[in-house]
Structures are given as C-alpha cells and as structure tokens.
C-alpha cells in the first residue's frame, strides 16, 4: 500500500539523517530507485511533478507503486511534487496517493497560507501528509521558470507564522538552492537554516539538490534538513548513458538494450545521494 511521508521524516529527524526524494517518470525509473533503496535498506520517497503524472498517467504510476509495495513487502511513499492546485491534489489523493506538496510559493504570504491550509484540511482527513514551500527557489521545474533575481530566501519568523497558520507536516525552505544545475557553485545560507530549525520542529525540506556539493548537502542535514530532493542529476545521468549507448551502437533500436545503461547510470547517482543523506540502513 501507499503511505504518507510523515513518519519517515520524523524518524529521519530523530536519527539525524535525511530521506532522499527522487523524481521518477516511468516504470524503469521507479524500478531503479526502489531496487537501489532496497539494496541499501534506505527509506526513499518517489516524487512526481504534475507534468510527470500527466505524462505517465496517475493510475499507471499508482499501479506500479502498489505492485512494487507487494514485491518488496514494504509500504511506498509516492509523492506529489510541486503541485499547485487543490483540485489536482484532491483527485490524486482520491486515487490513493498519501504524500503531497502544495507549492503556493508564487502567491502572496496570505495567499500561500490560504491555499496551503485548504490542502492540509483536506489531506489530513485522508492521512495524506502535506509539504508546503515558503520563499521561492530559482531555476526550472516542469514548465515553471524562476529567474535568479526573483528567487526569495525564506524568512525565519514568517516560516514559524506559516507553519502555525497552516498545520503542515513539512516545510520546503529557500536558502540559495535552485532547480536544475548551477552556472556557479551555489552559496547556501546555512545561518538562515540554523535559525529556522532553532524555531521549529517541523521537518525541513531542501529542494534543488542537484549540483549542490556533497559537503554542503551534509551540512544542511546536520543543521536540520530531513528531506533532500533530487531530479536533474538523475535525468542527466540517464540521458547521457543512453546517448553514449547510441553513439557506440548507432543501429540499436531495442529498448530492452538501450535503456539498461541509463538505469545503471541513474543507479550510481541514487547510491551516492543515499550515502550523502546518511539514510543507508535506516529503512
Ligand atoms: P534538482 O532538479 O535541482 O535536483 O531539484 C529537484 C527538486 O527540487 C524537485 O522538487
Ligand atoms: Zn523542487
Ligand atoms: Na539544483
């Protein structure tokens, strides 16, 4: 069956590690994430943006995860990453998904509180956990592009007010990471993270982890991050390996052959990120 990510994150917080959330797109990417997590006995979250659910089909993704839960004899946390619409979340909760992110970060503070509170009220009736975002990340996720100059760091006092007003289970904060890779190495605001964490026990989420040096991710976890989102590095590893395969085998046309190196490359990134998160052996 499918589970919320609430217990996973609270356990990680007590244990001083983070749960990695990997963005998946189809059968193969779900397989490689779950296989690697099982081998390393790591908790894991499977994340899909609205674009992913419409690409693959919500029922197919739920069906694959339910089958995998049976095969691995473990509940699975399938998550709605960066969802922006209440009705979209409601439909997916009714389809069985128990972990949601409502991203109201492009709204005003009050507007973000309003939509987040509405999502929390609905989701908690279905035992679905809710992550929200305060502040705004730069970069591109799905079709939303945020210029660096429009990125906004999370204000610590506003974060506490937001958590109290909404009843969320976890909060995504903006401390200098961005979606996608970086032109220059990101300068993270660790002090800001430390201050936010000193004011709340609500699990904190780091988005945009692709391209962030391992030691910076580790420092974020030491300072209280309990969920680390990785998307772009997985896509790059997969695509580069498949491209290389076609360079070496220009006549290839069998997906059962050319997808294999993509999965293998993706697996290495997953292993690395699980180690950086400190989540190996914690499942
Ligand atoms: P990256 O693409 O930078 O890994 O960001 C992932 C993310 O935040 C998904 O929500
Ligand atoms: Zn994100
Ligand atoms: Na990134």
CSV table of C-alpha atoms and ligand atoms in Angstrom, one decimal:
chain,number,residue,atom,x,y,z
A,1,UNK,CA,0.0,0.0,0.0
A,2,UNK,CA,1.0,3.7,-0.3
A,3,UNK,CA,2.0,5.7,2.8
A,4,UNK,CA,2.4,9.3,3.7
A,5,UNK,CA,5.9,10.7,4.3
A,6,UNK,CA,5.2,12.0,7.8
A,7,UNK,CA,6.6,9.1,9.9
A,8,UNK,CA,9.6,8.7,7.6
A,9,UNK,CA,10.6,12.3,8.0
A,10,UNK,CA,10.0,12.4,11.8
A,11,UNK,CA,12.2,9.3,12.1
A,12,UNK,CA,14.9,10.9,10.0
A,13,UNK,CA,14.8,14.0,12.2
A,14,UNK,CA,15.3,11.9,15.3
A,15,UNK,CA,18.1,9.9,13.6
A,16,UNK,CA,19.9,12.9,12.2
A,17,UNK,CA,19.8,11.9,8.6
A,18,UNK,CA,17.6,12.8,5.6
A,19,UNK,CA,15.2,10.9,3.4
A,20,UNK,CA,16.1,11.3,-0.3
A,21,UNK,CA,13.2,12.1,-2.6
A,22,UNK,CA,14.0,11.1,-6.2
A,23,UNK,CA,11.9,12.3,-9.1
A,24,UNK,CA,10.6,9.4,-11.2
A,25,UNK,CA,8.9,9.4,-14.6
A,26,UNK,CA,8.1,5.8,-15.7
A,27,UNK,CA,8.4,2.1,-14.9
A,28,UNK,CA,12.1,2.0,-15.3
A,29,UNK,CA,12.9,5.0,-13.1
A,30,UNK,CA,10.6,3.7,-10.4
A,31,UNK,CA,12.3,0.3,-10.6
A,32,UNK,CA,15.8,1.6,-10.3
A,33,UNK,CA,15.0,3.9,-7.4
A,34,UNK,CA,13.2,1.1,-5.4
A,35,UNK,CA,15.8,-1.6,-6.3
A,36,UNK,CA,18.7,0.6,-5.1
A,37,UNK,CA,16.9,1.8,-1.9
A,38,UNK,CA,16.0,-1.9,-1.1
A,39,UNK,CA,19.6,-3.0,-1.6
A,40,UNK,CA,20.9,-0.2,0.6
A,41,UNK,CA,17.9,-0.5,3.1
A,42,UNK,CA,17.3,3.2,2.7
A,43,UNK,CA,13.9,4.9,3.2
A,44,UNK,CA,13.0,6.7,0.0
A,45,UNK,CA,10.3,9.0,-1.5
A,46,UNK,CA,9.2,8.7,-5.1
A,47,UNK,CA,8.4,12.2,-6.4
A,48,UNK,CA,6.3,13.2,-9.5
A,49,UNK,CA,5.6,16.7,-10.6
A,50,UNK,CA,2.2,17.4,-12.2
A,51,UNK,CA,3.9,17.1,-15.6
A,52,UNK,CA,5.1,13.6,-14.7
A,53,UNK,CA,1.6,12.4,-13.6
A,54,UNK,CA,0.1,13.7,-16.8
A,55,UNK,CA,2.9,12.2,-18.9
A,56,UNK,CA,2.8,8.7,-17.3
A,57,UNK,CA,-0.8,8.6,-16.1
A,58,UNK,CA,-1.6,8.8,-12.4
A,59,UNK,CA,-3.3,5.4,-12.4
A,60,UNK,CA,-0.3,3.8,-14.0
A,61,UNK,CA,2.1,5.3,-11.5
A,62,UNK,CA,-0.1,4.3,-8.6
A,63,UNK,CA,-0.5,0.8,-10.0
A,64,UNK,CA,3.3,0.4,-10.5
A,65,UNK,CA,3.9,1.5,-6.9
A,66,UNK,CA,1.2,-0.8,-5.4
A,67,UNK,CA,2.7,-3.7,-7.3
A,68,UNK,CA,6.2,-2.7,-6.1
A,69,UNK,CA,4.9,-2.5,-2.5
A,70,UNK,CA,3.8,-6.0,-2.8
A,71,UNK,CA,7.0,-7.3,-4.4
A,72,UNK,CA,9.2,-5.5,-1.8
A,73,UNK,CA,6.8,-6.2,1.1
A,74,UNK,CA,7.1,-2.6,2.2
A,75,UNK,CA,4.8,0.5,2.1
A,76,UNK,CA,5.8,3.0,-0.5
A,77,UNK,CA,5.7,6.8,-0.3
A,78,UNK,CA,4.6,8.2,-3.7
A,79,UNK,CA,4.7,12.0,-3.5
A,80,UNK,CA,3.1,14.8,-5.4
A,81,UNK,CA,6.0,17.2,-6.0
A,82,UNK,CA,5.3,20.9,-6.7
A,83,UNK,CA,1.5,20.6,-7.1
A,84,UNK,CA,-0.2,24.0,-7.3
A,85,UNK,CA,-3.9,23.2,-7.5
A,86,UNK,CA,-6.2,22.0,-4.7
A,87,UNK,CA,-8.5,20.1,-7.1
A,88,UNK,CA,-5.5,18.3,-8.7
A,89,UNK,CA,-4.3,17.2,-5.3
A,90,UNK,CA,-7.8,16.1,-4.3
A,91,UNK,CA,-8.1,13.9,-7.4
A,92,UNK,CA,-4.8,12.3,-6.7
A,93,UNK,CA,-5.5,11.7,-3.0
A,94,UNK,CA,-8.7,10.0,-4.1
A,95,UNK,CA,-6.6,7.9,-6.4
A,96,UNK,CA,-4.7,6.7,-3.3
A,97,UNK,CA,-1.6,8.9,-3.1
A,98,UNK,CA,-0.8,9.9,0.5
A,99,UNK,CA,2.0,12.5,0.3
A,100,UNK,CA,1.5,15.9,-1.2
A,101,UNK,CA,3.4,19.1,-1.8
A,102,UNK,CA,1.3,22.2,-2.3
A,103,UNK,CA,3.6,24.8,-3.8
A,104,UNK,CA,2.0,28.2,-3.2
A,105,UNK,CA,5.4,29.9,-3.2
A,106,UNK,CA,4.4,32.2,-6.1
A,107,UNK,CA,1.4,33.5,-4.2
A,108,UNK,CA,1.5,36.3,-1.6
A,109,UNK,CA,2.2,35.2,2.0
A,110,UNK,CA,-1.5,35.3,2.8
A,111,UNK,CA,-2.4,33.6,-0.5
A,112,UNK,CA,0.1,30.8,0.2
A,113,UNK,CA,-1.4,30.4,3.7
A,114,UNK,CA,-4.9,30.2,2.4
A,115,UNK,CA,-4.3,27.5,-0.3
A,116,UNK,CA,-1.9,25.5,2.0
A,117,UNK,CA,-4.4,25.5,4.8
A,118,UNK,CA,-7.2,24.3,2.5
A,119,UNK,CA,-5.0,21.5,1.2
A,120,UNK,CA,-4.0,20.5,4.8
A,121,UNK,CA,-7.6,20.4,5.9
A,122,UNK,CA,-8.5,18.0,3.1
A,123,UNK,CA,-5.4,15.9,3.1
A,124,UNK,CA,-5.3,15.2,6.8
A,125,UNK,CA,-8.7,13.7,6.5
A,126,UNK,CA,-7.2,11.1,4.2
A,127,UNK,CA,-3.9,10.6,6.2
A,128,UNK,CA,-2.0,12.3,3.4
A,129,UNK,CA,1.0,14.4,4.6
A,130,UNK,CA,1.5,17.9,3.3
A,131,UNK,CA,4.7,19.8,2.4
A,132,UNK,CA,4.5,23.4,1.5
A,133,UNK,CA,7.0,26.0,0.4
A,134,UNK,CA,7.8,29.4,1.8
A,135,UNK,CA,10.3,31.6,-0.1
A,136,UNK,CA,10.9,30.9,-3.8
A,137,UNK,CA,13.6,28.8,-5.5
A,138,UNK,CA,15.3,29.8,-8.7
A,139,UNK,CA,15.6,27.6,-11.7
A,140,UNK,CA,13.2,25.5,-13.7
A,141,UNK,CA,10.8,22.7,-12.5
A,142,UNK,CA,8.3,21.4,-15.0
A,143,UNK,CA,7.4,24.4,-17.1
A,144,UNK,CA,7.8,27.0,-14.4
A,145,UNK,CA,11.0,29.1,-14.8
A,146,UNK,CA,12.0,31.4,-11.9
A,147,UNK,CA,14.8,33.8,-12.7
A,148,UNK,CA,17.6,34.0,-10.1
A,149,UNK,CA,16.7,37.6,-9.3
A,150,UNK,CA,13.1,36.6,-8.5
A,151,UNK,CA,14.2,33.9,-6.0
A,152,UNK,CA,13.4,34.7,-2.4
A,153,UNK,CA,15.1,33.3,0.7
A,154,UNK,CA,12.8,32.1,3.5
A,155,UNK,CA,12.3,34.5,6.4
A,156,UNK,CA,12.6,32.6,9.7
A,157,UNK,CA,9.8,34.4,11.5
A,158,UNK,CA,7.5,34.2,8.6
A,159,UNK,CA,8.3,30.4,8.4
A,160,UNK,CA,7.1,29.9,12.0
A,161,UNK,CA,3.9,32.0,11.4
A,162,UNK,CA,3.3,30.0,8.2
A,163,UNK,CA,3.7,26.6,10.0
A,164,UNK,CA,1.4,27.6,12.8
A,165,UNK,CA,-1.2,29.0,10.5
A,166,UNK,CA,-1.3,26.0,8.2
A,167,UNK,CA,-0.6,22.8,10.2
A,168,UNK,CA,1.7,21.4,7.5
A,169,UNK,CA,3.8,18.3,8.1
A,170,UNK,CA,7.0,19.7,6.4
A,171,UNK,CA,8.3,22.9,5.0
A,172,UNK,CA,10.4,23.5,1.9
A,173,UNK,CA,12.7,26.4,2.5
A,174,UNK,CA,14.7,28.6,0.1
A,175,UNK,CA,18.3,29.1,1.3
A,176,UNK,CA,20.1,29.5,-2.0
A,177,UNK,CA,19.5,26.3,-3.9
A,178,UNK,CA,17.8,26.3,-7.3
A,179,UNK,CA,16.2,23.7,-9.5
A,180,UNK,CA,18.5,22.3,-12.2
A,181,UNK,CA,22.2,22.6,-12.3
A,182,UNK,CA,24.2,25.8,-11.4
A,183,UNK,CA,26.2,28.2,-13.5
A,184,UNK,CA,28.3,29.0,-10.5
A,185,UNK,CA,28.6,27.0,-7.3
A,186,UNK,CA,25.6,27.9,-5.0
A,187,UNK,CA,26.3,29.8,-1.9
A,188,UNK,CA,23.9,28.4,0.7
A,189,UNK,CA,22.7,30.5,3.7
A,190,UNK,CA,23.4,27.9,6.4
A,191,UNK,CA,22.8,30.5,9.2
A,192,UNK,CA,19.3,31.0,7.9
A,193,UNK,CA,18.7,27.3,8.0
A,194,UNK,CA,20.0,27.0,11.6
A,195,UNK,CA,17.8,29.9,12.7
A,196,UNK,CA,14.7,28.4,11.1
A,197,UNK,CA,15.5,25.0,12.7
A,198,UNK,CA,16.0,26.5,16.1
A,199,UNK,CA,12.5,27.9,16.0
A,200,UNK,CA,10.6,24.8,14.8
A,201,UNK,CA,10.5,21.0,15.0
A,202,UNK,CA,8.6,20.7,11.7
A,203,UNK,CA,10.7,18.7,9.2
A,204,UNK,CA,12.5,20.9,6.7
A,205,UNK,CA,13.0,20.1,3.0
A,206,UNK,CA,15.8,21.0,0.7
A,207,UNK,CA,14.8,21.4,-3.0
A,208,UNK,CA,17.2,21.7,-5.9
A,209,UNK,CA,19.8,19.4,-4.5
A,210,UNK,CA,21.2,18.5,-8.0
A,211,UNK,CA,24.6,20.3,-8.4
A,212,UNK,CA,25.0,21.1,-4.7
A,213,UNK,CA,28.3,19.8,-3.4
A,214,UNK,CA,28.0,16.8,-1.1
A,215,UNK,CA,29.6,18.6,1.8
A,216,UNK,CA,27.0,21.3,1.5
A,217,UNK,CA,24.1,18.8,1.5
A,218,UNK,CA,25.7,17.1,4.5
A,219,UNK,CA,26.0,20.4,6.4
A,220,UNK,CA,22.3,21.1,5.6
A,221,UNK,CA,21.4,17.8,7.1
A,222,UNK,CA,23.5,18.4,10.2
A,223,UNK,CA,21.6,21.7,10.5
A,224,UNK,CA,18.2,20.0,10.3
A,225,UNK,CA,17.2,19.2,6.7
A,226,UNK,CA,15.2,15.9,6.7
A,227,UNK,CA,14.3,15.5,3.0
A,228,UNK,CA,16.5,16.1,0.1
A,229,UNK,CA,15.0,16.4,-3.4
A,230,UNK,CA,17.0,15.2,-6.4
A,231,UNK,CA,15.7,15.3,-10.0
A,232,UNK,CA,18.1,16.8,-12.6
A,233,UNK,CA,21.2,14.8,-11.8
A,234,UNK,CA,19.2,11.6,-12.3
A,235,UNK,CA,17.9,12.8,-15.7
A,236,UNK,CA,21.3,13.8,-16.9
A,237,UNK,CA,22.9,10.5,-15.9
A,238,UNK,CA,20.2,8.5,-17.6
A,239,UNK,CA,20.2,10.6,-20.8
A,240,UNK,CA,24.0,10.8,-21.1
A,241,UNK,CA,24.3,7.0,-20.7
A,242,UNK,CA,21.6,6.3,-23.3
A,243,UNK,CA,23.2,8.9,-25.7
A,244,UNK,CA,26.6,7.2,-25.3
A,245,UNK,CA,25.0,3.8,-26.0
A,246,UNK,CA,23.6,5.1,-29.3
A,247,UNK,CA,27.0,6.6,-30.2
A,248,UNK,CA,28.5,3.1,-29.7
A,249,UNK,CA,25.6,1.2,-31.2
A,250,UNK,CA,24.1,3.5,-33.9
A,251,UNK,CA,21.8,0.7,-35.2
A,252,UNK,CA,20.3,0.0,-31.8
A,253,UNK,CA,16.5,0.0,-31.5
A,254,UNK,CA,15.6,-2.3,-28.7
A,255,UNK,CA,14.6,-0.5,-25.5
A,256,UNK,CA,15.5,-3.6,-23.5
A,257,UNK,CA,19.1,-2.9,-24.6
A,258,UNK,CA,19.5,0.9,-24.8
A,259,UNK,CA,17.6,1.6,-21.5
A,260,UNK,CA,19.9,-0.6,-19.5
A,261,UNK,CA,22.9,1.7,-19.4
A,262,UNK,CA,20.5,4.6,-18.5
A,263,UNK,CA,19.3,2.7,-15.5
A,264,UNK,CA,22.8,1.7,-14.5
A,265,UNK,CA,24.0,5.3,-14.6
A,266,UNK,CA,21.0,6.5,-12.6
A,267,UNK,CA,21.6,3.9,-10.0
A,268,UNK,CA,25.1,5.2,-9.3
A,269,UNK,CA,23.6,8.7,-8.6
A,270,UNK,CA,21.0,7.2,-6.4
A,271,UNK,CA,23.6,5.3,-4.4
A,272,UNK,CA,25.7,8.5,-4.0
A,273,UNK,CA,22.8,10.5,-2.8
A,274,UNK,CA,21.6,7.9,-0.3
A,275,UNK,CA,25.1,7.9,1.2
A,276,UNK,CA,25.2,11.7,1.3
A,277,UNK,CA,21.7,11.7,3.0
A,278,UNK,CA,23.1,9.2,5.6
A,279,UNK,CA,19.9,7.1,5.1
A,280,UNK,CA,21.6,3.8,4.2
A,281,UNK,CA,20.5,1.0,6.6
A,282,UNK,CA,17.7,3.2,8.1
A,283,UNK,CA,14.7,1.5,6.4
B,1,LIG,P1,17.0,19.4,-8.8
B,1,LIG,O1,16.5,19.2,-10.2
B,1,LIG,O2,18.0,20.6,-8.7
B,1,LIG,O3,17.6,18.1,-8.2
B,1,LIG,O4,15.8,19.8,-7.9
B,1,LIG,C1,14.8,18.8,-7.6
B,1,LIG,C2,13.6,19.3,-6.8
B,1,LIG,O5,13.7,20.2,-6.0
B,1,LIG,C3,12.4,18.5,-7.0
B,1,LIG,O6,11.3,19.1,-6.3
B,2,LIG,ZN1,11.6,21.2,-6.0
B,3,LIG,NA1,19.7,22.1,-8.3
